[in-house]
Coordinates of C-alpha atoms in Angstrom, one line a residue:
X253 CA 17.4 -27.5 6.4
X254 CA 14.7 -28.4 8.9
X255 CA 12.5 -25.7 10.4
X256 CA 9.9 -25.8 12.9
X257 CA 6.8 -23.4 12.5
X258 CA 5.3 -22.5 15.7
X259 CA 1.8 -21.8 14.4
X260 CA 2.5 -23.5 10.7
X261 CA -1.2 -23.9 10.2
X262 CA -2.2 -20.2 11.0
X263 CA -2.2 -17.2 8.4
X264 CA 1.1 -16.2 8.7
X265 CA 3.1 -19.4 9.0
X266 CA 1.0 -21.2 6.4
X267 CA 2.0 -18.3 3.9
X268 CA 5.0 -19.1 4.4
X269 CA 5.1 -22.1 3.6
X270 CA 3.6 -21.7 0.0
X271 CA 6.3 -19.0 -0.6
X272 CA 9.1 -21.8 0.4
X273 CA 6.9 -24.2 -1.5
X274 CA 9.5 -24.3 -4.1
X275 CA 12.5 -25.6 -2.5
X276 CA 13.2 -28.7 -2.3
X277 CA 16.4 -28.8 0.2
X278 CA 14.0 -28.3 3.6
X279 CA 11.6 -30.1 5.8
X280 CA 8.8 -28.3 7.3
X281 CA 7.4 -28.7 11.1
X282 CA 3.5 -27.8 10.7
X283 CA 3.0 -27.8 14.8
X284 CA 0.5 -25.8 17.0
X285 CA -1.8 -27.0 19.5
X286 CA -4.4 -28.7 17.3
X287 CA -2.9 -31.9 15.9
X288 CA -5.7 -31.9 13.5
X289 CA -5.5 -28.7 11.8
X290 CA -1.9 -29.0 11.6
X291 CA -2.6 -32.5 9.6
X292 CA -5.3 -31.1 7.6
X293 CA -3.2 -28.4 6.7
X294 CA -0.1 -31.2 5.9
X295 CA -2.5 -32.9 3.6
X296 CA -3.8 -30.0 1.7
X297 CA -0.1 -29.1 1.1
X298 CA 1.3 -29.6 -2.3
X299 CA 4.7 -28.1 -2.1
X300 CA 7.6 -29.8 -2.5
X301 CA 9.3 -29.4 0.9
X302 CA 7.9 -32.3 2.9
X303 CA 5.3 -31.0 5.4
X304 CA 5.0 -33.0 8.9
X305 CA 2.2 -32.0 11.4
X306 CA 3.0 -31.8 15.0
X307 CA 1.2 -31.2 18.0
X308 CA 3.1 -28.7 20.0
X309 CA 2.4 -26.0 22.6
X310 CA 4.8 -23.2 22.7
X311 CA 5.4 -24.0 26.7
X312 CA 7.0 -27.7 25.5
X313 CA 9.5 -25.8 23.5
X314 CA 12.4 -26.9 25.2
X315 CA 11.7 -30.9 23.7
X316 CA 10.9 -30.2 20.8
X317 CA 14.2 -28.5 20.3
X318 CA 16.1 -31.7 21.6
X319 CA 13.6 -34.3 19.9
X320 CA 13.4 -32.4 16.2
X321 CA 16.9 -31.0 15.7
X322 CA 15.2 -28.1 13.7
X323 CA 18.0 -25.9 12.2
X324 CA 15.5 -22.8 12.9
X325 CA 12.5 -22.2 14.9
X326 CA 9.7 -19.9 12.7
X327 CA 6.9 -18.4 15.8
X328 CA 4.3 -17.4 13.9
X329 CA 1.6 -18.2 16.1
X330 CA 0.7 -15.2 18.7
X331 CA -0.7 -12.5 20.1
X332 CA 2.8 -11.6 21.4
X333 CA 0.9 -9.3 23.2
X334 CA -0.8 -12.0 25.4
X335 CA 2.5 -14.3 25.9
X336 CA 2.5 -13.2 30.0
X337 CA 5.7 -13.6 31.9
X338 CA 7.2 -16.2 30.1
X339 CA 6.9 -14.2 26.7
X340 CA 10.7 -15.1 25.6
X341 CA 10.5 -18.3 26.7
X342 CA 11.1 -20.1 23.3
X343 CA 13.5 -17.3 22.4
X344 CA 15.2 -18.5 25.7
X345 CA 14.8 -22.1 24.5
X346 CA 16.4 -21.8 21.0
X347 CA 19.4 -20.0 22.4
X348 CA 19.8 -22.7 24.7
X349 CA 19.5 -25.5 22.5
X350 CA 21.7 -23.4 19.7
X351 CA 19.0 -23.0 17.3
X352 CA 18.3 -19.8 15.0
X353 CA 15.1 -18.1 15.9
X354 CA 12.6 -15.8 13.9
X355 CA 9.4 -14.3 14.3
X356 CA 6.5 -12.7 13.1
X357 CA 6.0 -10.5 16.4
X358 CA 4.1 -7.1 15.7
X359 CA 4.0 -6.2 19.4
X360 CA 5.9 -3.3 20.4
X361 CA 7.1 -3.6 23.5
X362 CA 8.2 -7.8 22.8
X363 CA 10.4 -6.7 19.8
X364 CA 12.0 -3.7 21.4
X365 CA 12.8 -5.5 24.3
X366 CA 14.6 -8.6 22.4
X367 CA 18.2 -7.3 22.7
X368 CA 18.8 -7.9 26.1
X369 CA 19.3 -11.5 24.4
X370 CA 21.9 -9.9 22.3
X371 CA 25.2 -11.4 24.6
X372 CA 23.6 -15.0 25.4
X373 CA 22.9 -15.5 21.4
X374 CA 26.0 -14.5 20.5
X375 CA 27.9 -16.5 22.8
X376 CA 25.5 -19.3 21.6
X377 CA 26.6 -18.7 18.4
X378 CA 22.7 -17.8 16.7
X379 CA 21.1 -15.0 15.2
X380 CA 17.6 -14.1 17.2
X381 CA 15.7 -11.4 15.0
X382 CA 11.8 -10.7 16.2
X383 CA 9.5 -8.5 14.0
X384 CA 10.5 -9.9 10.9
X385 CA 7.9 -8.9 9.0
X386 CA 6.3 -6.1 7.0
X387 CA 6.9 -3.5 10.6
X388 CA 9.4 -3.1 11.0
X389 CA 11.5 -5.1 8.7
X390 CA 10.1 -3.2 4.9
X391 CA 9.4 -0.1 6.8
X392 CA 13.3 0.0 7.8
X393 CA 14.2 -1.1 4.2
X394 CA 12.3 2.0 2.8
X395 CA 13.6 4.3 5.0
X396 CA 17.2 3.1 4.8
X397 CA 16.9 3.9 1.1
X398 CA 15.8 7.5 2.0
X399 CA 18.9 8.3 4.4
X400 CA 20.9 8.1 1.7
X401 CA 20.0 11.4 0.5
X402 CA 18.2 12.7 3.6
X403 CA 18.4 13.5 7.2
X404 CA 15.0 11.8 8.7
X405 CA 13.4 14.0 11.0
X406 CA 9.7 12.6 11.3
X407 CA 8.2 9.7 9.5
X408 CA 4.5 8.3 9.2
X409 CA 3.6 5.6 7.2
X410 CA 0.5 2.7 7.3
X411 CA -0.5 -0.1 5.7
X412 CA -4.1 -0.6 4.1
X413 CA -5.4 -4.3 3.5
X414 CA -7.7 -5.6 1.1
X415 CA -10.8 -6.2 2.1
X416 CA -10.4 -9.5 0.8
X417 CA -7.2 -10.4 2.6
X418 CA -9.1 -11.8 5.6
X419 CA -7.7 -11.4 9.3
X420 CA -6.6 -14.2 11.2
X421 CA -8.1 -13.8 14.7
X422 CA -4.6 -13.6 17.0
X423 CA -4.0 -10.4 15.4
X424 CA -7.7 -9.1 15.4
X425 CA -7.0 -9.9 18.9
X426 CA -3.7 -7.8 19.4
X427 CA -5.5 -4.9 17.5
X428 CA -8.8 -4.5 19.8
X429 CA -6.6 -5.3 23.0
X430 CA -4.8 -1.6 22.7
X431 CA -7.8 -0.1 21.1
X432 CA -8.0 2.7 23.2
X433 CA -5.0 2.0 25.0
X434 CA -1.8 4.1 25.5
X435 CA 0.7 3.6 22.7
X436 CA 4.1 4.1 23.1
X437 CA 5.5 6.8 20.7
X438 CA 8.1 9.5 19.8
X439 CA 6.2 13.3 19.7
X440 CA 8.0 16.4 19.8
X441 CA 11.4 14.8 20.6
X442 CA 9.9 13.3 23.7
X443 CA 9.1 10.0 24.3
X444 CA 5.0 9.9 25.1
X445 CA 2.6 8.3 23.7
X446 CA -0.8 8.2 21.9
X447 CA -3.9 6.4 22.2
X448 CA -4.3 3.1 20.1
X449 CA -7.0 3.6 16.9
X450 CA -8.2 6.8 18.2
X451 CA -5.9 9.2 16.6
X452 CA -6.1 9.1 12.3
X453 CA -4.9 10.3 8.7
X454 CA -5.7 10.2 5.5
X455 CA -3.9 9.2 2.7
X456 CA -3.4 8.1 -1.0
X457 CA -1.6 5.1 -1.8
X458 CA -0.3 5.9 -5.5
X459 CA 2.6 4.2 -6.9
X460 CA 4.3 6.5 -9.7
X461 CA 2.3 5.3 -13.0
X462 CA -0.1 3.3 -11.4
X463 CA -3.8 3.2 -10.4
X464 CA -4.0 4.4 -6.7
X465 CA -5.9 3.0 -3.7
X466 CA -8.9 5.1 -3.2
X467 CA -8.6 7.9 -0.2
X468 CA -7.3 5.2 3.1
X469 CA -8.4 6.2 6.7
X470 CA -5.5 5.4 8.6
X471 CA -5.6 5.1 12.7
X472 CA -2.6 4.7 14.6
X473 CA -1.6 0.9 15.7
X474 CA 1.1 -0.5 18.6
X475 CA 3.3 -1.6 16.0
X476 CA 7.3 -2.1 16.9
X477 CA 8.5 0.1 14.7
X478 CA 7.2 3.0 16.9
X479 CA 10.1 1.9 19.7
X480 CA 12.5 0.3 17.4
X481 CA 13.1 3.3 14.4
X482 CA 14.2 6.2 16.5
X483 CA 16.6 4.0 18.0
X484 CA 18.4 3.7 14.6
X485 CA 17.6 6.8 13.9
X486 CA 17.8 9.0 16.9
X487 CA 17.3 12.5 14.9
X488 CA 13.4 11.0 14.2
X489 CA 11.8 13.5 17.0
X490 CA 8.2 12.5 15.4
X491 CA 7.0 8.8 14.4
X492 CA 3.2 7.6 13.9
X493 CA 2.2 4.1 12.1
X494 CA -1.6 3.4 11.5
X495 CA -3.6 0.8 9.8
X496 CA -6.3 1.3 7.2
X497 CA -9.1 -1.6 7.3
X498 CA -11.8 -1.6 5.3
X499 CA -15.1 -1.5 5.3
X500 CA -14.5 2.3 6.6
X501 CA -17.4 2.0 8.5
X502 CA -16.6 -0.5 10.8
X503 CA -12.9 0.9 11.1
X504 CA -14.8 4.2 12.1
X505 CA -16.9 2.4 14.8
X506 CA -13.7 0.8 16.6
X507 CA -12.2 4.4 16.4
X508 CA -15.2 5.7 18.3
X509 CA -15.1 2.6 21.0
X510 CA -11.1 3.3 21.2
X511 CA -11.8 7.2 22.0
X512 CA -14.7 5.9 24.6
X513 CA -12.1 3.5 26.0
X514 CA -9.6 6.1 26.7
X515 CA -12.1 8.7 27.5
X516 CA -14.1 7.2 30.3
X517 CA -11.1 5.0 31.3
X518 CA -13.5 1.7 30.2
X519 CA -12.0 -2.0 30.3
X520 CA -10.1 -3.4 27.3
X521 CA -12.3 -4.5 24.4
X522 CA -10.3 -7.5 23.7
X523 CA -13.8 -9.2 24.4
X524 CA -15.3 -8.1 21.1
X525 CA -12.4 -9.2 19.3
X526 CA -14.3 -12.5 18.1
X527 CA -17.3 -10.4 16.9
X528 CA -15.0 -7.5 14.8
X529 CA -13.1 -10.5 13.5
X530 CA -16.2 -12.2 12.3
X531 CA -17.8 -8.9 10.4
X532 CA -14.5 -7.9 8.9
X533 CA -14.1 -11.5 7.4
X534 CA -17.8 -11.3 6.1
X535 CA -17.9 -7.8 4.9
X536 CA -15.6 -8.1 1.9
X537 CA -16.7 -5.8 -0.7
X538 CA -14.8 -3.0 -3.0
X539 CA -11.3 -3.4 -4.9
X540 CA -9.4 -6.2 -4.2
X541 CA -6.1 -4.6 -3.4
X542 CA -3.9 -3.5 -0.9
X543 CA -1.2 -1.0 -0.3
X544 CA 1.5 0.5 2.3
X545 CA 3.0 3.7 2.6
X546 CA 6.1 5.4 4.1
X547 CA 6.5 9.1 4.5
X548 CA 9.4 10.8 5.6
X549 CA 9.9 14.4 6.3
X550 CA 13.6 16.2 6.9
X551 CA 16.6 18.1 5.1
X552 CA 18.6 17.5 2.3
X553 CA 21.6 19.7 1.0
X554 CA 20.2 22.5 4.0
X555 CA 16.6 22.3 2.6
X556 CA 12.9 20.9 4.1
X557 CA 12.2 17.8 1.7
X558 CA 9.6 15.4 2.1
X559 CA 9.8 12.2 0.8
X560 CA 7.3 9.1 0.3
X561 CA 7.3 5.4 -0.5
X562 CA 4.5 3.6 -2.3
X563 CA 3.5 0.3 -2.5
X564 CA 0.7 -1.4 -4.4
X565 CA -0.7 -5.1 -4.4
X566 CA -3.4 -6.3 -6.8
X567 CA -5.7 -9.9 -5.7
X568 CA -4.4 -12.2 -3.7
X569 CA -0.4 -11.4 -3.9
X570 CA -0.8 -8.6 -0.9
X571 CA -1.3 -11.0 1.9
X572 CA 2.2 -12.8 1.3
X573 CA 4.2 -9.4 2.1
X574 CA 3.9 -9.7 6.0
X575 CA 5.8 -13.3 5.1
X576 CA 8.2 -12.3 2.9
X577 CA 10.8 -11.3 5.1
X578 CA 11.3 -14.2 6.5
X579 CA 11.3 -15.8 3.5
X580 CA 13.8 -13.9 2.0
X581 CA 16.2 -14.8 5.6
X582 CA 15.4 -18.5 4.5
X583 CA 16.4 -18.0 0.8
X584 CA 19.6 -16.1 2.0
X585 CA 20.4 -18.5 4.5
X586 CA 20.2 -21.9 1.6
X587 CA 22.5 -19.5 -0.4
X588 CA 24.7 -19.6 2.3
X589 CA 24.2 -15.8 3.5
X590 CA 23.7 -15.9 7.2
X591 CA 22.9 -13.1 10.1
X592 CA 25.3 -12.3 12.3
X593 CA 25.2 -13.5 15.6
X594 CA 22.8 -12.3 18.6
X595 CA 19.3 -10.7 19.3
X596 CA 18.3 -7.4 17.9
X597 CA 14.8 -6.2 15.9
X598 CA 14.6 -7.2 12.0
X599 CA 15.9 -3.5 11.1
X600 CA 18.5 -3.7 9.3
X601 CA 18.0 -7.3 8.4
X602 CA 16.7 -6.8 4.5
X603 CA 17.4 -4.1 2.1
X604 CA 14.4 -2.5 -0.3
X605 CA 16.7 -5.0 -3.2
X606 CA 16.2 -8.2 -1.6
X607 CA 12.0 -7.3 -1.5
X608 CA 12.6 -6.0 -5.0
X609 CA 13.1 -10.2 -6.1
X610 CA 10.6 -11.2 -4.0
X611 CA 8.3 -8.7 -5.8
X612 CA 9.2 -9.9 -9.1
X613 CA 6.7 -11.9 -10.9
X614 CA 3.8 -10.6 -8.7
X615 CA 1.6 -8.2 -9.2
X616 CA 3.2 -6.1 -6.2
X617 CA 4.6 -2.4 -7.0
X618 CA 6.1 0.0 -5.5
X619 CA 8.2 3.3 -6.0
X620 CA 9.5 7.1 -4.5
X621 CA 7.6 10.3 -4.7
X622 CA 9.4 13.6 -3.9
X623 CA 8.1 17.2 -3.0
X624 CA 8.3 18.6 -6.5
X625 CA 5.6 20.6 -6.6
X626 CA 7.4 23.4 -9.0
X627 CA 7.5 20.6 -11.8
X628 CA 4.8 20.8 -14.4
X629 CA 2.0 19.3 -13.8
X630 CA 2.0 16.1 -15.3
X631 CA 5.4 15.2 -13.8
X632 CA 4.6 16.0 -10.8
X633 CA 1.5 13.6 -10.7
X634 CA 3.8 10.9 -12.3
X635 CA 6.8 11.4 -10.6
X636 CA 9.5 8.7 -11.8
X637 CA 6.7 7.2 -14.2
X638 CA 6.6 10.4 -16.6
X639 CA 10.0 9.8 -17.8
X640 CA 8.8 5.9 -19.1
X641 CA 6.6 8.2 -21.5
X642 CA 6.8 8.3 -25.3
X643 CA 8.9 11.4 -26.3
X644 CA 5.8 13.4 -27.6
X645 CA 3.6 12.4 -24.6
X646 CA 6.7 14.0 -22.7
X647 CA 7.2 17.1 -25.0
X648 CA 3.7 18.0 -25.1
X649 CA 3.2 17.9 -20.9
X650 CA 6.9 19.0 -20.3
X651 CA 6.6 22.5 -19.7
X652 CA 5.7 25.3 -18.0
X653 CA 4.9 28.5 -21.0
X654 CA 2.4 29.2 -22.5
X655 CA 1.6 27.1 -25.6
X656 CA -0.3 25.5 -29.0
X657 CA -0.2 22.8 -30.5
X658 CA -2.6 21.6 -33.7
X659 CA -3.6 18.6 -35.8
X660 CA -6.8 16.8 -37.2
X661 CA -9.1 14.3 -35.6
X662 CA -12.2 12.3 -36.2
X663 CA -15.0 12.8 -33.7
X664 CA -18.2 10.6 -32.6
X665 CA -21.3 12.0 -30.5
X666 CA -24.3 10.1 -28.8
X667 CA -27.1 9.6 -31.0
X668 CA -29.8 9.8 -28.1
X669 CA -31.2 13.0 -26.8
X670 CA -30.0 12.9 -23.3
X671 CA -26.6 12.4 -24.9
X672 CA -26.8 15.5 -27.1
X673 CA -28.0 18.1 -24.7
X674 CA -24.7 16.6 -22.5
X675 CA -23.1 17.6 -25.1
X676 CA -24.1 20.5 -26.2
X677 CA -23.9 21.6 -22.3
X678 CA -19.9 20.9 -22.4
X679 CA -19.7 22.9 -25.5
X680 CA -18.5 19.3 -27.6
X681 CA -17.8 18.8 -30.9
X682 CA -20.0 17.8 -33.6
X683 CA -19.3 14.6 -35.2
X684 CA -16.4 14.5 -38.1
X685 CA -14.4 12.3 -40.0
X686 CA -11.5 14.8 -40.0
X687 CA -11.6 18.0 -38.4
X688 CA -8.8 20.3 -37.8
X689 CA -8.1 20.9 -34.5
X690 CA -5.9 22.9 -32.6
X691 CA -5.1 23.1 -28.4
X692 CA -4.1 25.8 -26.2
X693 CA -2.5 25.6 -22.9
X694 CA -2.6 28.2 -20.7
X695 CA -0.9 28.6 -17.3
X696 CA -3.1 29.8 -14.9
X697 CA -1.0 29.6 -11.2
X698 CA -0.3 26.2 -10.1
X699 CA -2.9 25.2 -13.0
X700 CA -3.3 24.7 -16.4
X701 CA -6.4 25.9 -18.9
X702 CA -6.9 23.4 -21.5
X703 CA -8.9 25.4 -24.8
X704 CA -9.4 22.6 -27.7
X705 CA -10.9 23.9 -30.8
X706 CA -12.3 21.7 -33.5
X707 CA -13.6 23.2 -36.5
X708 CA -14.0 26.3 -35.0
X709 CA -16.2 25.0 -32.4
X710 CA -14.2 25.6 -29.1
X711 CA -14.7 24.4 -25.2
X712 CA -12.4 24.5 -22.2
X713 CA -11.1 22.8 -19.0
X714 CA -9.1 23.7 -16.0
X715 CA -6.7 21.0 -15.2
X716 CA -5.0 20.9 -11.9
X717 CA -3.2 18.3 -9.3
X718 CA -5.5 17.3 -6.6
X719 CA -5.6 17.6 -3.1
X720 CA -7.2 16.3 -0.2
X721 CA -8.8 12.9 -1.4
X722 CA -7.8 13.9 -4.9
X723 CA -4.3 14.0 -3.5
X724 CA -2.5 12.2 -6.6
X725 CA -5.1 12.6 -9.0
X726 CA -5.2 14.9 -11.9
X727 CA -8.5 17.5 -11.5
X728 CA -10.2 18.9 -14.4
X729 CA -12.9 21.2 -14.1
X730 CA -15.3 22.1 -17.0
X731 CA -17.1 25.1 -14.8
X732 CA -19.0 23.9 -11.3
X733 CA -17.8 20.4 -12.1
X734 CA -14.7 19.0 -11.7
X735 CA -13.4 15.3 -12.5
X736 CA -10.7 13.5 -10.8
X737 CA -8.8 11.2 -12.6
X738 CA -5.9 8.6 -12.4
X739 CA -2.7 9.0 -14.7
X740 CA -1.7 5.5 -15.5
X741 CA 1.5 4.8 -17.5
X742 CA 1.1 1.1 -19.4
X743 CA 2.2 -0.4 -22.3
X744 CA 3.2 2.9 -24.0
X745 CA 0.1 4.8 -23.0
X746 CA -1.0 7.0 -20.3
X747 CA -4.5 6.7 -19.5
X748 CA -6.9 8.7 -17.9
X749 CA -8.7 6.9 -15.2
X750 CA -12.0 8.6 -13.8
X751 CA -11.9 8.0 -9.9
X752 CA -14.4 10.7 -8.3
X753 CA -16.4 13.8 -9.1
X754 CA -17.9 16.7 -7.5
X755 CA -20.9 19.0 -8.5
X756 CA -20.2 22.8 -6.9
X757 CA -17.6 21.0 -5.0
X758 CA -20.3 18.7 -3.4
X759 CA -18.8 14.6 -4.2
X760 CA -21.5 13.1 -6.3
X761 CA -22.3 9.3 -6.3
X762 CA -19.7 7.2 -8.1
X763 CA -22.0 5.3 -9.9
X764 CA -22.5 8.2 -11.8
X765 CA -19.2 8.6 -12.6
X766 CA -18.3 9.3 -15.9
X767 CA -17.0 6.4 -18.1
X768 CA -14.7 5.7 -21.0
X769 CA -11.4 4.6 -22.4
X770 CA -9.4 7.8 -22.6
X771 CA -5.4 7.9 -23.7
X772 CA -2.3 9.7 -24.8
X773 CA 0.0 7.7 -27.0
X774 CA 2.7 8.4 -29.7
X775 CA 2.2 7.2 -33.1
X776 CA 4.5 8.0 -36.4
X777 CA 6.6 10.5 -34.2
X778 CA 3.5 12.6 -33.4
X779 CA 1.4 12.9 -30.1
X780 CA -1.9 11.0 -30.6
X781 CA -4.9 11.5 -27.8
X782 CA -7.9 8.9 -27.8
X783 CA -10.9 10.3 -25.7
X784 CA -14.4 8.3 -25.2
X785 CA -16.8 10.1 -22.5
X786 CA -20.2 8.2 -21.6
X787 CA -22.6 8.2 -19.1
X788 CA -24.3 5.7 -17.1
X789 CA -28.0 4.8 -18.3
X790 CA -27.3 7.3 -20.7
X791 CA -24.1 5.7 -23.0
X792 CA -22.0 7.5 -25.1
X793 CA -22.1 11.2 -25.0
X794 CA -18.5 12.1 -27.5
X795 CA -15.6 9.8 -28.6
X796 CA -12.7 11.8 -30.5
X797 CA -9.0 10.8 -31.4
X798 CA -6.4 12.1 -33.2
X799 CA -2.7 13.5 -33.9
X800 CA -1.4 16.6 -32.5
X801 CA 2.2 18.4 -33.4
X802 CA 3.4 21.9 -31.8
X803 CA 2.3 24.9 -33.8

């Protein structure tokens, strides 16, 4: 198979071509404008589909088709957004020349408006699908997995970058040109719209089991599936898709230069797109990970539900997503699984299995979350993860009553000074090589008091599910201070991972945040915990483990 990537050497296209770098039984077309980078990017190459660099404007199409023979055209070049009156004319091209067409397009108004093609590809005898990337192709994935136990009435969902990633400038570009701009949209039923990066959310990224994203800052972004999702779903009478760059700073600035724009009815801002594209490129600090989220509200079995999708990526393995759609079309196609005929939007195109492969083998995650706020607390933090728990890590968070449960430990305290008033603050026990100890749970509303006693020397907690920017997190609160923390289900544990804290409810610096390996874990059929609590410039205030059974 021979395929011809219209911007092969750019971020997108040359992503794809490490993820078909494996396959042997195609040819590549590296073309663009610049001859050079295209053979620069050919040389650097070391896959084993042969790569050939070819200078080609978008405008020549028509050619190139007759000249190269390509059994697929790839545009992956852009801003769709800034193609002008001839914006379908490759689209145009392929059909003519009978050649299959995909592309990365992630403007709104280009992919909704691809099906008037529908009748001259199918007489051609060629599929022509446009978005085919992460918007709208995952995000119809996701929620065609959720209609099969829900009626969709309103979805929201965004996708959060690493700050690492980098941003190629075309779509730095799109993103600045509607800053500020009206957005087409569903609201209320009605077709309206918003304003581009002035209107936001919050929200946590947290895959069941896994570390989440920190707290995301989402702002709404001219993405297709905005136009192209209520049109397979026609009872959606709400939809909203945002971004969530980081640094948070300089996402915050564009929001305020959006709300200007719209405000005082200023000229575009697609002038400063070379500047915003050169400080988000430089600023690269914090995790290197990346995440996406769906979130979809409506009724099952006569009952309000809400529903949500989570996906994490860890290093370098988020920025391939956006290319994996097409990928997985190419894969399909060599197996000899082809689209039918004619012009239509990427929905539809891939189901949540076929991303499921490509996800194997990376360190990409994802999984469901439902509205089960009446399960106990542990479950409902972990969702699907608490049942991948050991049996006694289960049995001792599985319920709801009031209960005991009581065993021996060995405990450790800080030998400085600093480290002993800590503890003797907290109300921590004094160290031990074996000390009976016994626990308490307590329901206290939605929230659960924690009383250990070791030896007779007792202290408490107040453990709760977070909210807010804790949303996900599991809260404890030893009086006027309260500690948020990560449940993270690996290798047979489930550790507790400090991610913020507050002092009277004011957040307190992170580097100050508590530190320390802390676990639950099953061992000899009983329920062993593994706690180590230590403070920065301070060390280690109390480190106990042990074995617990019910009473």
């Amino acid at each position: 198979m021979k395929i011809l990537i219209l911007g092969g050497y750019g971020v997108f296209g040359g992503r794809l071509t490490e993820l078909l770098s494996d396959r042997s039984d195609i040819e590549l077309l590296i073309c663009g404008r610049d001859l050079a980078r295209a053979k620069d990017f050919c040389a650097r190459y070391r896959g084993h589909p042969r790569a050939i660099p070819c200078q080609l404007d978008r405008r020549a199409i028509d050619e190139a088709l007759v000249i190269r023979k390509p059994d697929l055209v790839v545009d992956a070049s852009g801003p769709f957004q800034d193609y002008g009156a001839d914006r379908y004319g490759v689209v145009e091209a392929c059909i003519a020349a009978g050649v299959d067409y995909l592309d990365f397009a992630d403007a709104a108004d280009f992919v909704f408006g691809i099906d008037r093609f529908d009748a001259a590809a199918q007489a051609a005898g060629v599929f022509v699908l446009s978005g085919v990337s992460s918007f709208p192709a995952l995000t119809a994935a996701v929620l065609a997995e959720m209609a099969k136990t829900m009626d969709i009435r309103s979805v929201d969902g965004g996708i959060a970058p690493s700050p690492f990633a980098g941003i190629g400038l075309n779509v730095m570009r799109a993103v600045v040109g509607y800053a500020g701009a009206p957005v087409r949209l569903r609201r209320g039923g009605r077709d309206t719209h918003g304003i581009g990066l002035a209107e936001s959310l919050r929200f946590t990224v947290a895959v069941p089991g896994r570390l989440p994203l920190r707290n995301i800052h989402f702002s709404l972004v001219d993405v297709p599936d905005l136009l192209v999702l209520p049109s397979a779903y026609p009872a959606i009478a709400d939809i909203w898709m945002g971004a969530g760059p980081v640094p948070e700073i300089l996402h915050r600035i564009l929001n305020l230069l959006a709300k200007a724009r719209a405000r005082f009815r200023l000229p575009s801002l697609l002038p400063f797109s070379r500047l915003f594209y050169t400080i988000l490129n430089w600023m690269k600090f914090g995790e290197h990970r990346g995440g996406m989220f769906i979130r979809a509200r409506g009724v099952a079995d006569g009952k309000a539900v809400e529903r949500s999708w989570h996906l994490l990526a860890e290093g370098d393995d988020g920025p391939y997503i956006p290319s994996m759609a097409i990928e997985a079309i190419v894969r399909k196609l060599l197996a000899g699984e082809r689209p039918a005929a004619g012009a239509r939007s990427s929905v539809g195109a891939l189901d949540l299995a076929d991303y499921d492969n490509l996800f194997a083998g990376r360190s990409i995650h994802s999984g469901f979350r439902s509205d089960d706020s009446g399960a106990p607390l542990y479950r409902h933090l972990l969702g699907s993860a608490f049942d991948g728990l050991p049996p006694r890590v289960q049995a001792l968070h599985d319920r709801h009553e009031a209960r005991e449960w009581r065993g021996e430990a060995e405990v450790r305290r800080g030998r400085g000074p600093l480290a002993r008033l800590v503890a003797a603050l907290f109300g921590f026990p004094e160290a031990a090589t074996r000390v009976p100890v016994a626990v308490r749970f307590t329901p206290e509303g939605d929230a659960e008091r924690w009383t250990r006693d070791f030896g007779g020397r007792s202290f408490a907690s107040l453990q709760s599910a977070g909210t807010g920017r804790n949303a996900y997190l599991l809260v404890e609160r030893f009086g006027p201070l309260a500690f948020a923390m990560a449940l993270v289900a690996e290798h047979g544990r489930l550790y507790l991972v400090p991610r913020r804290w507050s002092a009277f409810g004011i957040p307190m610096p992170r580097f100050l945040l508590p530190r320390g390996t802390s676990f639950e874990s099953e061992s000899d059929g009983k329920f062993r915990f593994h706690v180590e609590i230590s403070l920065p410039m301070i060390g280690l205030i109390v480190a106990y483990q042990g074995t617990l059974e019910p009473a």
